[in-house]
mmCIF file of C-alpha atoms in Angstrom:
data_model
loop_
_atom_site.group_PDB
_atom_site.id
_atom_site.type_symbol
_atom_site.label_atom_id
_atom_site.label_comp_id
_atom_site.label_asym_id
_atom_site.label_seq_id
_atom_site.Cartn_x
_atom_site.Cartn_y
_atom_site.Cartn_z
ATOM 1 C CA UNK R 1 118.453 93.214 102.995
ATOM 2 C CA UNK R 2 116.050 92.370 100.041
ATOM 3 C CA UNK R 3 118.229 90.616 98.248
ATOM 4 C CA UNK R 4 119.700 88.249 101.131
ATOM 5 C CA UNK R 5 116.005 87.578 102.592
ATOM 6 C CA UNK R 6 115.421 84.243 101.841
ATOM 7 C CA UNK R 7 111.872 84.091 102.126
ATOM 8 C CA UNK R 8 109.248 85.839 100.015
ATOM 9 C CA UNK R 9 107.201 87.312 103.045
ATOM 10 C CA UNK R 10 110.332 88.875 104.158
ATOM 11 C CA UNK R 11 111.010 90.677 100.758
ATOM 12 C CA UNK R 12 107.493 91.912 100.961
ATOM 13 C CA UNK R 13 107.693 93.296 104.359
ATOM 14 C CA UNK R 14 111.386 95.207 103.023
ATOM 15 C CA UNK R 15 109.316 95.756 99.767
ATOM 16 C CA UNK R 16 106.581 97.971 101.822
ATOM 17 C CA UNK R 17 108.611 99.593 104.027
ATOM 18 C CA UNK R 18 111.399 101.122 101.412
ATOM 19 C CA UNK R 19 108.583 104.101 100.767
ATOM 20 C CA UNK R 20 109.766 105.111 104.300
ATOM 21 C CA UNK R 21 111.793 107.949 103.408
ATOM 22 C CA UNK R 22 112.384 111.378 103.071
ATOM 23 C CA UNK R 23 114.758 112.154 100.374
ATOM 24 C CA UNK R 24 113.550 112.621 96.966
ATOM 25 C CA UNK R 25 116.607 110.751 95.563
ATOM 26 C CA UNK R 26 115.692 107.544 97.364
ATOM 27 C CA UNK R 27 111.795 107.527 96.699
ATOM 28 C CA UNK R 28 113.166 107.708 92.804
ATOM 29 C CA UNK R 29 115.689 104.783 93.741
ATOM 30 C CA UNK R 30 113.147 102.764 95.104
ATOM 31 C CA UNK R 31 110.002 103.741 92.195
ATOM 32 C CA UNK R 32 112.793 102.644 90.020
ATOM 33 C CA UNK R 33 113.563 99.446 92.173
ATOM 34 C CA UNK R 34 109.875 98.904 91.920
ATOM 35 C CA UNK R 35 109.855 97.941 87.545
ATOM 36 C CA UNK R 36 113.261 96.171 88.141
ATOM 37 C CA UNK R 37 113.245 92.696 87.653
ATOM 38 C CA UNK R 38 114.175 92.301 91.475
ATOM 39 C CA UNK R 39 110.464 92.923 92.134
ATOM 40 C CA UNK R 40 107.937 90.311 91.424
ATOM 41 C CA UNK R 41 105.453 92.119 89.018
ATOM 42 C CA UNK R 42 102.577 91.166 91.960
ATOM 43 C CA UNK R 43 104.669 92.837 94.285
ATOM 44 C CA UNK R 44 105.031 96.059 92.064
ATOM 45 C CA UNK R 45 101.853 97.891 93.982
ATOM 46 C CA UNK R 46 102.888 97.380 97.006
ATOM 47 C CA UNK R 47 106.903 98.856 96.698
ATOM 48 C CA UNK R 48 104.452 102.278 94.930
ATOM 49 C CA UNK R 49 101.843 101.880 97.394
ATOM 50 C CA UNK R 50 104.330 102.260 99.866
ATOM 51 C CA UNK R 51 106.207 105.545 98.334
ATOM 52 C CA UNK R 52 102.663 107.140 98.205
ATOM 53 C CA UNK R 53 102.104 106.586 101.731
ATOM 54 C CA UNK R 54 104.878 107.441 103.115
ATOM 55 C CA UNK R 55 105.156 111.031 102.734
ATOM 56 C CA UNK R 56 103.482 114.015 100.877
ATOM 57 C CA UNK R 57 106.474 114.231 98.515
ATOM 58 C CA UNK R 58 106.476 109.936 97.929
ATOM 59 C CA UNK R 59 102.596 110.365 96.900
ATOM 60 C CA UNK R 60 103.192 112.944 94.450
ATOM 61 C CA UNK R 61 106.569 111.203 93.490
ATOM 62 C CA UNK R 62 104.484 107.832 92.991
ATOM 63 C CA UNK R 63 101.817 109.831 91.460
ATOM 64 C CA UNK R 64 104.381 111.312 89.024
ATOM 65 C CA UNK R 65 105.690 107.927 88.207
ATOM 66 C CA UNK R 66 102.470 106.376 87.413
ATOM 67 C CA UNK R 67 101.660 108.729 85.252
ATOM 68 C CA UNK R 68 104.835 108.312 83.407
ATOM 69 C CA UNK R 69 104.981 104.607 83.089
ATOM 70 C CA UNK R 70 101.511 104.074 82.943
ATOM 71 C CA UNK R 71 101.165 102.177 79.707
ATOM 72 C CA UNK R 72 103.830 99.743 80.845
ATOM 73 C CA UNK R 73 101.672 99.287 84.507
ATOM 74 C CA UNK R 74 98.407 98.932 82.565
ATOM 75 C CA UNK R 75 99.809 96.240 80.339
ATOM 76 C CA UNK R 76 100.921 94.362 83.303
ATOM 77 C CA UNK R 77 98.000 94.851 85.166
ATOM 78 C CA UNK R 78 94.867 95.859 83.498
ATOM 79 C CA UNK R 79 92.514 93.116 83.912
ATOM 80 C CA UNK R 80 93.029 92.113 87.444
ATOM 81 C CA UNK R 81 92.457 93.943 90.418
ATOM 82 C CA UNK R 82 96.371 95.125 91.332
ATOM 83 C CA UNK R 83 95.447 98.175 88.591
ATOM 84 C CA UNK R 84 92.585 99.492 90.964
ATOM 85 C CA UNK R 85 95.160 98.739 94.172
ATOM 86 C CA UNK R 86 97.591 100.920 92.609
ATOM 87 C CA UNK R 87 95.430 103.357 91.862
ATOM 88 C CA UNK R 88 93.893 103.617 95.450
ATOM 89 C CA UNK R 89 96.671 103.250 96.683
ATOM 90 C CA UNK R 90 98.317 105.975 95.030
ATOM 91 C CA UNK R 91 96.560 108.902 94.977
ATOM 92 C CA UNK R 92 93.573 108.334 97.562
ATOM 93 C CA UNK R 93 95.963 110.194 100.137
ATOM 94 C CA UNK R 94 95.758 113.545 98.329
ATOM 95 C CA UNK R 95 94.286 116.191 99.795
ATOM 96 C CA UNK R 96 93.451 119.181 97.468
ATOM 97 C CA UNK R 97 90.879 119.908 94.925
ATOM 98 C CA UNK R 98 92.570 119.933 91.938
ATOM 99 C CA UNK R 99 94.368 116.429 92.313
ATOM 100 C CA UNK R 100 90.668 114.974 92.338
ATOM 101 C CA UNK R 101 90.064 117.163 89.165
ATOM 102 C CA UNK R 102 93.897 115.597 87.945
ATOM 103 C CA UNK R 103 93.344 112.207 88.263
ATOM 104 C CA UNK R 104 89.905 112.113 86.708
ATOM 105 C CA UNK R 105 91.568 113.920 83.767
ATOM 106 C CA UNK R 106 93.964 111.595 83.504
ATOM 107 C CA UNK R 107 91.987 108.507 83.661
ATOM 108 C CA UNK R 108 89.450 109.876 81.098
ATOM 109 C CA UNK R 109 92.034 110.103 78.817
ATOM 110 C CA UNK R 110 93.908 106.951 80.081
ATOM 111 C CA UNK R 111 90.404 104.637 80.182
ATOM 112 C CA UNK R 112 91.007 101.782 83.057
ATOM 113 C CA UNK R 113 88.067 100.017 82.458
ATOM 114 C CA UNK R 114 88.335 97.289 85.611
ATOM 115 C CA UNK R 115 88.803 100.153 87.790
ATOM 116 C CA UNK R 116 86.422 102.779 86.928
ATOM 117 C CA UNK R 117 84.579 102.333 89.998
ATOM 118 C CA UNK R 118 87.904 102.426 92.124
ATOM 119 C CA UNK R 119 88.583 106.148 90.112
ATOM 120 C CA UNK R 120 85.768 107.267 91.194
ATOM 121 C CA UNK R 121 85.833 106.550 94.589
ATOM 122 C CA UNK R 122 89.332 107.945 94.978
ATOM 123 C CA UNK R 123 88.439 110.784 93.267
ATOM 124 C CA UNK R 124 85.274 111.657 95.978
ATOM 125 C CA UNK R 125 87.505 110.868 99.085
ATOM 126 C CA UNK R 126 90.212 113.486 98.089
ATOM 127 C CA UNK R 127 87.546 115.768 97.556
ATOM 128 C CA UNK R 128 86.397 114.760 101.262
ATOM 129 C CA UNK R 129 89.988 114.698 102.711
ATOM 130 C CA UNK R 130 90.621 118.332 101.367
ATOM 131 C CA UNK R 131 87.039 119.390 102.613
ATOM 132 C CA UNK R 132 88.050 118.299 105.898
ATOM 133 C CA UNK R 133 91.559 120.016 105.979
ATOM 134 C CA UNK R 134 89.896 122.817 104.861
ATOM 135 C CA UNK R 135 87.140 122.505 107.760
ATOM 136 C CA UNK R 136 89.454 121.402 110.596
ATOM 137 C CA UNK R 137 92.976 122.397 109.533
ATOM 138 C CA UNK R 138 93.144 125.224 112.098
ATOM 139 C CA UNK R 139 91.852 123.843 115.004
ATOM 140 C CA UNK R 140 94.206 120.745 114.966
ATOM 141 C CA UNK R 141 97.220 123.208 114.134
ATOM 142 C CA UNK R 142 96.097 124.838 117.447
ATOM 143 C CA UNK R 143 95.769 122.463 119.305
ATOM 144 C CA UNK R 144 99.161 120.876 118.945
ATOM 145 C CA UNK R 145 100.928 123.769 119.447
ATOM 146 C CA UNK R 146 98.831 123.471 123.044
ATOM 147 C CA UNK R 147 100.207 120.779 123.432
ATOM 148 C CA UNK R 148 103.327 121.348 122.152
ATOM 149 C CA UNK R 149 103.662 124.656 124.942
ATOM 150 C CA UNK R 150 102.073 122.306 127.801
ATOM 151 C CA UNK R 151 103.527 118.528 127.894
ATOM 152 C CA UNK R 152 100.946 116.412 129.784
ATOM 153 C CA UNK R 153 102.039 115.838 133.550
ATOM 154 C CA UNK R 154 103.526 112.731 134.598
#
């Protein structure tokens, strides 16, 4: 489909929406797909951006892949403000301690300069997100197996 759209807008909306998947083979085909030179460079974030959002294994897949290509990503990016959507985009979903404690490691020994503030900020709302599985984690497990046991009447 991406490569008979005709129009840009629909290659984005393809370009988003390949992330959508399950199998670890495919979230590497499409990572991969995502340096090729069937991706505009702009359009880069947005084909990783979409891996890391569409399932817990696609973040840490498109966290993985960052981290690996990450000097070829920060030379195409680095001054402008894709590098900080990447980054937000990529790992703000995590939901554990550590990965806060990860990525700050990384980027202190990987300096992004233009998105410093954006690092930071992603680093405090995983450290919120996992607070809050850790608060409420039970109670929402509960209550959908409640609901699960007890469909609501028609």
């Amino acid at each position: 489909l991406h490569k008979q759209a005709d129009m840009q807008e629909e290659k984005n909306r393809i370009e988003r929406v390949l992330g959508a998947t399950l199998l670890p083979e495919l979230i590497q085909k499409v990572l991969t797909f995502a340096l090729s030179e069937e991706v505009r460079p702009q359009d880069t974030v947005s084909v990783i951006g979409g891996v890391a959002g569409g399932s817990k294994h696609g973040r840490k897949a498109a966290w993985k892949f960052i981290k690996d290509n990450w000097e070829e990503l920060y030379n195409r990016y680095q001054g402008g403000f894709l590098i900080s959507r990447l980054i937000k985009l990529s790992v703000e979903g995590f939901a554990i301690d550590k990965m806060a404690g990860e990525v700050k490691a990384f980027f202190e020994s990987h300096p992004a300069p233009s998105a410093e503030r954006t690092i930071q900020q992603c680093c405090e709302n995983i450290l919120l997100n996992a607070a809050w599985l850790k608060r409420d984690a039970e109670s929402i497990h509960q209550y959908l197996l409640q609901r699960k046991a007890s469909p609501p009447a028609v």
